[in-house]
Short mmCIF file of C-alpha atoms in Angstrom, two decimals:
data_model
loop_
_atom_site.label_atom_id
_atom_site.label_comp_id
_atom_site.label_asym_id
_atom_site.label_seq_id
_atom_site.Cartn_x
_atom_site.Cartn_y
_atom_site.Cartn_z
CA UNK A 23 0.00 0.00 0.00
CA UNK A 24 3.31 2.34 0.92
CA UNK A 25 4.17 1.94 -3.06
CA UNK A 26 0.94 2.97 -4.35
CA UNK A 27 0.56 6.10 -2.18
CA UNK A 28 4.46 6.21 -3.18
CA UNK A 29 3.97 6.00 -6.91
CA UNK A 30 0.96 8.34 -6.85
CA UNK A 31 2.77 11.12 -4.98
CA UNK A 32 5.43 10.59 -7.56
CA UNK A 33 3.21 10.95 -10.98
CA UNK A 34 1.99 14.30 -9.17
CA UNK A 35 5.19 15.53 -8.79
CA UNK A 36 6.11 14.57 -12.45
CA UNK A 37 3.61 17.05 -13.42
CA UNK A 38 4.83 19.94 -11.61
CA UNK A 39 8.62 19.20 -12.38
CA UNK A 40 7.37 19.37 -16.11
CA UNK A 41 5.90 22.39 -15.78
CA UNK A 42 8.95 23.93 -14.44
CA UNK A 43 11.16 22.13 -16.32
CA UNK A 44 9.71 23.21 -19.91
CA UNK A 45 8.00 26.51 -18.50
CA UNK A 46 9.28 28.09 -21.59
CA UNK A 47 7.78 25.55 -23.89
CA UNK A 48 4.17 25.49 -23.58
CA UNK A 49 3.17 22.95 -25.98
CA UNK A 50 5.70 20.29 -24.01
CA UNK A 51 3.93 21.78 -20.50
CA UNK A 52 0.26 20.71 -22.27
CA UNK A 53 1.43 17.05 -23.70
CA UNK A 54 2.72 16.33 -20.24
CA UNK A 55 -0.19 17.24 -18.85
CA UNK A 56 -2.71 15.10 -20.97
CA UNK A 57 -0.29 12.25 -20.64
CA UNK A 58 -0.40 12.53 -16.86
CA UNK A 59 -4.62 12.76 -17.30
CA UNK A 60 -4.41 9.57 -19.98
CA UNK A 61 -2.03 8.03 -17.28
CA UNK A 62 -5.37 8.30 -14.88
CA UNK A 63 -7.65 8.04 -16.77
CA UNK A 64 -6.25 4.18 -17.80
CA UNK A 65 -5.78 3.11 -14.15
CA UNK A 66 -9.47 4.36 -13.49
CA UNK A 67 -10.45 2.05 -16.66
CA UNK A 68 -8.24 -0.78 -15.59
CA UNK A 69 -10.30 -0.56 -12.27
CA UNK A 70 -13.45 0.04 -13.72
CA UNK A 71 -12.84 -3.03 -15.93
CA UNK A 72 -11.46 -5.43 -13.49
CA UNK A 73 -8.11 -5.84 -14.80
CA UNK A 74 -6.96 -4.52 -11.89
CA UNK A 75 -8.52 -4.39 -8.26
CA UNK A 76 -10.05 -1.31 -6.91
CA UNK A 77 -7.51 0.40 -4.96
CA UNK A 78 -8.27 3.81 -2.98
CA UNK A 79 -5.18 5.59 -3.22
CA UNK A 80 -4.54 4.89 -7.00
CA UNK A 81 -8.42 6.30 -7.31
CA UNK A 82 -7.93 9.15 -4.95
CA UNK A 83 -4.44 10.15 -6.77
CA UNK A 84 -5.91 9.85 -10.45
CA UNK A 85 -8.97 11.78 -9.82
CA UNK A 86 -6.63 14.53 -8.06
CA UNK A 87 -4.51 14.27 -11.12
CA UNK A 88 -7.71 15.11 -13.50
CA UNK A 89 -8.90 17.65 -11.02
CA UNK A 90 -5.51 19.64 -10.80
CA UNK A 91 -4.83 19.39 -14.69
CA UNK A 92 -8.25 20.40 -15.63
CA UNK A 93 -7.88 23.70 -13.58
CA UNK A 94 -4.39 24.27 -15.01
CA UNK A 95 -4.47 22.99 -18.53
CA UNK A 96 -6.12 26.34 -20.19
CA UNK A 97 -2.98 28.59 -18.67
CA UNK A 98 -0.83 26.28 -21.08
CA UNK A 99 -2.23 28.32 -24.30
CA UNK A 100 -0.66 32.01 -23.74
CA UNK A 101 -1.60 33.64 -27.27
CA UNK A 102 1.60 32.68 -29.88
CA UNK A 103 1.81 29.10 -28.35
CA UNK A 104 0.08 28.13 -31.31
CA UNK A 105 3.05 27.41 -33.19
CA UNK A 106 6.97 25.23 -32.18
CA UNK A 107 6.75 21.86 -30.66
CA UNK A 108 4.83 19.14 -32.79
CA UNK A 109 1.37 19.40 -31.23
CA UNK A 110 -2.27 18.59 -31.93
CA UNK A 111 -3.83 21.35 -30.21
CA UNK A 112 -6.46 23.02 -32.81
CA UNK A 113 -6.43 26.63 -33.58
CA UNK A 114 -9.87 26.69 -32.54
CA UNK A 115 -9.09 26.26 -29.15
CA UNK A 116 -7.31 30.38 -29.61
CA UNK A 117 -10.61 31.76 -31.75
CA UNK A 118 -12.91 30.07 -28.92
CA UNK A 119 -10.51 30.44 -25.43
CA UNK A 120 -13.88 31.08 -23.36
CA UNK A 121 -15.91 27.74 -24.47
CA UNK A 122 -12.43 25.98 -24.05
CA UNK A 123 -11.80 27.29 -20.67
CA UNK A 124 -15.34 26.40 -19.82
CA UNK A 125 -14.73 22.88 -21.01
CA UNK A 126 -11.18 22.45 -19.02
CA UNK A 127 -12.91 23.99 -15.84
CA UNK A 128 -16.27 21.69 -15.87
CA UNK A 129 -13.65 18.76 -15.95
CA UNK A 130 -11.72 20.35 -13.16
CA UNK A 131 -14.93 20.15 -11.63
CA UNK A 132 -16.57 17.15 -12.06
CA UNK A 133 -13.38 15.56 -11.13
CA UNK A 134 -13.91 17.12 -7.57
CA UNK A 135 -17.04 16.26 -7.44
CA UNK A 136 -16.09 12.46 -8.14
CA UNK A 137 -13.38 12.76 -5.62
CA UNK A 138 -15.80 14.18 -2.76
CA UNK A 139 -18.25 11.03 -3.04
CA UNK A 140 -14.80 8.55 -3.70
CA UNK A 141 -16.05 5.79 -5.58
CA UNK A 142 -16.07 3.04 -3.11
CA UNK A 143 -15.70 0.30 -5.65
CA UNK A 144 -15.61 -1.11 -9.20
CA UNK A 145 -19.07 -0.19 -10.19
CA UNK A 146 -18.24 3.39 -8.38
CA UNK A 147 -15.43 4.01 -10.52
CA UNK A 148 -16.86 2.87 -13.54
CA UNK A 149 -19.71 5.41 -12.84
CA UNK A 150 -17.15 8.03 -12.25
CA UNK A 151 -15.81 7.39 -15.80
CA UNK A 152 -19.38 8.21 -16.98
CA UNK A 153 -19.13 11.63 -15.59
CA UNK A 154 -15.52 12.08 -16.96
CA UNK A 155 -15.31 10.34 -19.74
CA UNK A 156 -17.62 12.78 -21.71
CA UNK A 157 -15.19 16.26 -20.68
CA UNK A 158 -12.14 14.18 -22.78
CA UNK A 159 -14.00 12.82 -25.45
CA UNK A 160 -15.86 16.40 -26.25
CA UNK A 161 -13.16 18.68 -25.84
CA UNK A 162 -10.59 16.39 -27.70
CA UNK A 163 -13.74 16.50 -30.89
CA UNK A 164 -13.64 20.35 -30.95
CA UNK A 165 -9.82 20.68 -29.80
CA UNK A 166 -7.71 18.34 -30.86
CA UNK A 167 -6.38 17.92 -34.40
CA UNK A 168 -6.38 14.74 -35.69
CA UNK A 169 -3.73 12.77 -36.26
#
């Protein structure tokens, strides 16, 4: 149980060292950051699915993960960050900043809602990736260039 809290404490910690370490570089700052929300967003599936067993602290830390990023992510698209590093953020995310904040902040949200009724179970988390699940897939369909 010491390695999970462990390992959780650690993939939060990954995000903020990125953010320092590439502060400069907003378009590495913003692939981090979806990597660390893919990252929890697969251990809440793996749960939800039964490949792996429910575990509180790997629930607790991924939902705190998706919660932090969501509040964050939007301050990762400063006007002129359109352009350098490879990236498949849209331009529509600069001509519609409002809609895509309000998108970012509702999964912020709903990820602390999740978190203050912590699934207790499978089933639980499996409903929780009902609530979330929508915030990726919608934003990614206006936001995200495809590949």
């Amino acid at each position: 149980m010491k390695f999970r809290t462990l390992a959780a404490a650690a993939v939060l910690a990954a995000i903020g060292a990125g953010a320092v370490i590439a502060a400069d570089e907003p378009q590495v700052v913003r692939q981090g950051m979806m990597k660390s929300v893919g990252g929890a967003m697969g251990a809440l599936a793996g749960i939800a699915k039964g490949e792996k067993p429910y575990d509180a602290e790997i629930v607790k830390a991924s939902l705190t993960t998706i919660s932090e990023v969501g509040k964050a992510f939007p301050d990762q698209f400063s006007a002129g960050s359109e352009t350098g590093h490879e990236t498949e953020a849209s331009p529509k995310i600069w001509e519609a900043m409002e809609d895509f904040k309000a998108k970012s902040a509702k999964l912020g949200a709903d990820a602390d809602t999740v978190l203050a009724s912590m699934p207790a179970d499978q089933a639980g988390v499996g409903t929780a990736l009902g609530t979330l699940g929508p915030n990726c897939g919608g934003c990614h369909e206006v936001y995200r260039l495809k590949k």
